[in-house]
CSV table of C-alpha atoms in Angstrom, one decimal:
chain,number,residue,atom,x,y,z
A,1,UNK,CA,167.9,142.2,-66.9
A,2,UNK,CA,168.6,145.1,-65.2
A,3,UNK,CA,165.0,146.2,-65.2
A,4,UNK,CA,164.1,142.8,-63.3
A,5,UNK,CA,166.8,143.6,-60.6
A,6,UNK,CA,164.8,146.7,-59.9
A,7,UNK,CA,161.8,145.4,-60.2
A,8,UNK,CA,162.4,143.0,-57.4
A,9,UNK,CA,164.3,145.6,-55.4
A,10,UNK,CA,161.0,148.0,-55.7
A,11,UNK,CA,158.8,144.8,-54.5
A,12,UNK,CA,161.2,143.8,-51.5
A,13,UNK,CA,161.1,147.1,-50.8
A,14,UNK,CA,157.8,147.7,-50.8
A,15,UNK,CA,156.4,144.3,-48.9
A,16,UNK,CA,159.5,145.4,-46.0
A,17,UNK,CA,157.5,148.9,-45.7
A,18,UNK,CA,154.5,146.8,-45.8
A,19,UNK,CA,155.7,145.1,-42.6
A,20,UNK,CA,157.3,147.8,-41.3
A,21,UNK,CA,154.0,150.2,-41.5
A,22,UNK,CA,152.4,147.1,-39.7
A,23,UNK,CA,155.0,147.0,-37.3
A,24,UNK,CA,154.4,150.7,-35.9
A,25,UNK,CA,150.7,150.6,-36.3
A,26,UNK,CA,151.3,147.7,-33.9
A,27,UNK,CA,153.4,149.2,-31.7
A,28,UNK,CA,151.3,152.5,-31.8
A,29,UNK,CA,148.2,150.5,-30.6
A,30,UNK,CA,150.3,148.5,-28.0
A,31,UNK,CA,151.6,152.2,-26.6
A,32,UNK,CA,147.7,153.2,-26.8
A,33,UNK,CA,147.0,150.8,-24.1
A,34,UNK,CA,149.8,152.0,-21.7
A,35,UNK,CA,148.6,155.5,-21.0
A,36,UNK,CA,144.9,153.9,-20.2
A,37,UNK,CA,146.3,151.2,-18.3
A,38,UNK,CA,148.3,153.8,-16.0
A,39,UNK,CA,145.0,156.1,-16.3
A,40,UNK,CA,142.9,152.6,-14.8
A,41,UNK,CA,145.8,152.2,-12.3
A,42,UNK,CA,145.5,155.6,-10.9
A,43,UNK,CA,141.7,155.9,-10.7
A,44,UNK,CA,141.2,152.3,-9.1
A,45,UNK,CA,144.6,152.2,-6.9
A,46,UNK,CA,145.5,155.7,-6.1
A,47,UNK,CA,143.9,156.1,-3.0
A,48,UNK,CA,145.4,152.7,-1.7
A,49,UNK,CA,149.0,154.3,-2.6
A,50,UNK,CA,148.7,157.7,-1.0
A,51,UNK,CA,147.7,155.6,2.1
A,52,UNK,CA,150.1,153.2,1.8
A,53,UNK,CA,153.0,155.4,1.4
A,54,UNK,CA,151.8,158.1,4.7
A,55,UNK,CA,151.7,154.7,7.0
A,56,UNK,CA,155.4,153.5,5.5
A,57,UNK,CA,156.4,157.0,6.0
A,58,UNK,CA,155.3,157.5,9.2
A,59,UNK,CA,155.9,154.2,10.2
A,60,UNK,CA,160.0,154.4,9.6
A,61,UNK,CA,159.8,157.7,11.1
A,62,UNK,CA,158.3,156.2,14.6
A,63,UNK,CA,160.8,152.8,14.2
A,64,UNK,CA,163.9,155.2,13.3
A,65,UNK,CA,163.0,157.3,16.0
A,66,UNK,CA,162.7,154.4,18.2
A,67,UNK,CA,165.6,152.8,17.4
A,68,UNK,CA,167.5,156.1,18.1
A,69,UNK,CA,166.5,156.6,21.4
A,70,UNK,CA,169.0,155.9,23.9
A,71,UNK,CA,169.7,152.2,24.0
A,72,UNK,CA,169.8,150.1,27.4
A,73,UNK,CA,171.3,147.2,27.7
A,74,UNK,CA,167.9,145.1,27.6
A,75,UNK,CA,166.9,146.9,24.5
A,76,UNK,CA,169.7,145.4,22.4
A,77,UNK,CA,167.4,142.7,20.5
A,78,UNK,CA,164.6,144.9,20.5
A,79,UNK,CA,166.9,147.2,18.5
A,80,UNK,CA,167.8,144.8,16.1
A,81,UNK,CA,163.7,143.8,15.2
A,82,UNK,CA,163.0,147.6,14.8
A,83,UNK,CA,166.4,147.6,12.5
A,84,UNK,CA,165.1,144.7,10.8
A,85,UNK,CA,161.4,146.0,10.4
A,86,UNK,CA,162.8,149.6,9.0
A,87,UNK,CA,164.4,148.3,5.9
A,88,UNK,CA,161.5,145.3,5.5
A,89,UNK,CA,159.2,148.8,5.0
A,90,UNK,CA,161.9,150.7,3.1
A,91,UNK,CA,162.1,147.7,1.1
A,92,UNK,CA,158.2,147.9,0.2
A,93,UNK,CA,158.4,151.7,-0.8
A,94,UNK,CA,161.5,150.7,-3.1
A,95,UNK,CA,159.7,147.9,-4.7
A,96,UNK,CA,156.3,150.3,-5.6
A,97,UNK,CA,158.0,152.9,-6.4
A,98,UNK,CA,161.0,151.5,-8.8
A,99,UNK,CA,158.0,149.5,-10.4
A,100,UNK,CA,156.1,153.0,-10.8
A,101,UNK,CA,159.3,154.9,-11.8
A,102,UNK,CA,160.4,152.2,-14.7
A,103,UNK,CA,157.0,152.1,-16.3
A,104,UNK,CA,157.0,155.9,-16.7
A,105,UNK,CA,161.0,155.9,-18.0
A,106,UNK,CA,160.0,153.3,-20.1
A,107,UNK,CA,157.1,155.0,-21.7
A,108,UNK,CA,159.7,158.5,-21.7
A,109,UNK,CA,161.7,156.7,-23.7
A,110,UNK,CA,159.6,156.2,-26.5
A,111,UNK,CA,159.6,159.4,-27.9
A,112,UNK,CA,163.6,159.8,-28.6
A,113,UNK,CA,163.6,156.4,-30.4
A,114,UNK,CA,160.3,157.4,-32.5
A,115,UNK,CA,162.5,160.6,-33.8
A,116,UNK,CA,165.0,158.1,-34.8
A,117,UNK,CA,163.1,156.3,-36.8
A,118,UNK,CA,161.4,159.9,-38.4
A,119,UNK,CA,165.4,160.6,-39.4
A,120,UNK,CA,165.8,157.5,-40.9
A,121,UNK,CA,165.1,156.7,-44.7
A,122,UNK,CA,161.8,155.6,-45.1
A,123,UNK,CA,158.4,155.7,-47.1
A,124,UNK,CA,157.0,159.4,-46.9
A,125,UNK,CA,153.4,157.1,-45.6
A,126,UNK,CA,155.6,155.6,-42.7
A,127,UNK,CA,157.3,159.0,-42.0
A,128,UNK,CA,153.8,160.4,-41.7
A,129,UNK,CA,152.7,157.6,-39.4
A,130,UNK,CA,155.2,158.3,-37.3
A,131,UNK,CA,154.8,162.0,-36.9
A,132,UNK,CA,151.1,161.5,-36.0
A,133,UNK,CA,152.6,159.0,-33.8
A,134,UNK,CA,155.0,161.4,-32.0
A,135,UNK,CA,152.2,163.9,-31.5
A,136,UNK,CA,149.8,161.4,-29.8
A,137,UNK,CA,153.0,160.5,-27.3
A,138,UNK,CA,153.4,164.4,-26.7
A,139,UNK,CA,149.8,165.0,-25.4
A,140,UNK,CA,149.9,161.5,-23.4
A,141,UNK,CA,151.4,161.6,-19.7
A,142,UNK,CA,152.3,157.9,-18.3
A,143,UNK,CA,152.7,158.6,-14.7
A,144,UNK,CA,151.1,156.8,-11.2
A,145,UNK,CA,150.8,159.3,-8.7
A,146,UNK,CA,148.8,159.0,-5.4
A,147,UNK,CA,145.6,160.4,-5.6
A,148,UNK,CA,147.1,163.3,-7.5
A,149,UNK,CA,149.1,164.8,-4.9
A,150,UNK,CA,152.0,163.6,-5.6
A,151,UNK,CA,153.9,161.6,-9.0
A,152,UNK,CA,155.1,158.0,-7.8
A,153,UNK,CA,158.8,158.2,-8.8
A,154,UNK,CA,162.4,158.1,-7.3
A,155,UNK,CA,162.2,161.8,-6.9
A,156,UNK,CA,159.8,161.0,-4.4
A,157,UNK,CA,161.8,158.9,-2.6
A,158,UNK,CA,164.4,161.5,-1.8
A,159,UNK,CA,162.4,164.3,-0.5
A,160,UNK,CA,160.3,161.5,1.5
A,161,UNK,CA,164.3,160.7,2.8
A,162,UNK,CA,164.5,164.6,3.5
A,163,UNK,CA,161.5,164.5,5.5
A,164,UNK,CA,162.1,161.6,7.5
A,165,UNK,CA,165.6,163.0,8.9
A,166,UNK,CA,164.1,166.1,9.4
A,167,UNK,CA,161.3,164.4,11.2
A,168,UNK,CA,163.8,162.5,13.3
A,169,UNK,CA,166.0,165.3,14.2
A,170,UNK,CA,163.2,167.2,15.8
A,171,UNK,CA,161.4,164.2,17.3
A,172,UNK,CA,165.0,163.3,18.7
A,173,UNK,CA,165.4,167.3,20.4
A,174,UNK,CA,161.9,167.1,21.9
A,175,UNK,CA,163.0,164.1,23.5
A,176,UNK,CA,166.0,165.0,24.9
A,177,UNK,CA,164.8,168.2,25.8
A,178,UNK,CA,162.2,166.7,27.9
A,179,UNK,CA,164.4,164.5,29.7
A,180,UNK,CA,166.4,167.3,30.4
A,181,UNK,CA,163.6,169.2,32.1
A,182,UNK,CA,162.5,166.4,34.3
């Protein structure tokens, strides 16, 4: 009796590592396609982003700087629009760049949960599996960038934030400099 007990055991536990070998191999072919994907991304759309993000980021430079020039009473609405059309294009460079940004964490996180499942107690095969696995995600990078010069993430954003006050502040002297020499 107690032979058939482990007999079953053994089989349950051998058709579960069945289907859980199948399980990674799946998810290692589905994680194949990411890095490509991104790779695809970057060749065909990487010189659209690096243009795309100069003209927002010299565009809310010139609307901010705009829109911080000394205001006059008829300028009031006008103010408003430029206000409005600021964040419209902040808005854009948040969408692209939380999409780029949460693709890459996603892909990141990956390799923490993989040495999980290394820790865990499974079949030496799967264990092996896994390790391979782990490797391949080490030698992989998942990240959009714009036409290499720069990665596409929320690290971005803030030094692009630096610039643009920077920008401003000296656009804003020159100004009032000039008006104070005529």
């Amino acid at each position: 009796m107690r032979g058939r007990q482990n007999l079953q055991h053994s089989n349950q536990s051998h058709r579960q590592d069945g289907r859980s070998s199948t399980k990674i191999k799946s998810f290692m072919n589905a994680y194949q396609t990411l890095p490509d994907a991104v790779g695809q991304a970057n060749a065909f759309y990487s010189d659209v982003l690096l243009s795309l993000i100069f003209c927002k980021f010299v565009t809310v430079t010139v609307l901010l700087f705009v829109f911080f020039s000394p205001v006059t009473s008829e300028r009031r609405i006008s103010n408003i629009f430029i206000g409005i059309w600021t964040l419209c294009n902040i808005c854009y460079l948040l969408l692209i760049v939380s999409s780029s940004s949460d693709v890459t964490q996603a892909a990141e996180e990956t390799a923490p949960i993989i040495c999980k499942l290394i820790n865990e107690d499974l079949d030496q095969g799967l264990k092996q599996q896994l390790e391979s696995f782990l490797m391949q995600i080490a030698t992989q990078n998942v990240v959009f960038s714009a036409r290499d010069f720069f990665q596409i993430n929320r690290r971005m954003l803030t030094t692009m934030a630096a610039t643009v006050t920077t920008n401003l502040v000296i656009l804003i002297q020159f100004n009032t400099q000039s008006k104070n020499d005529n």
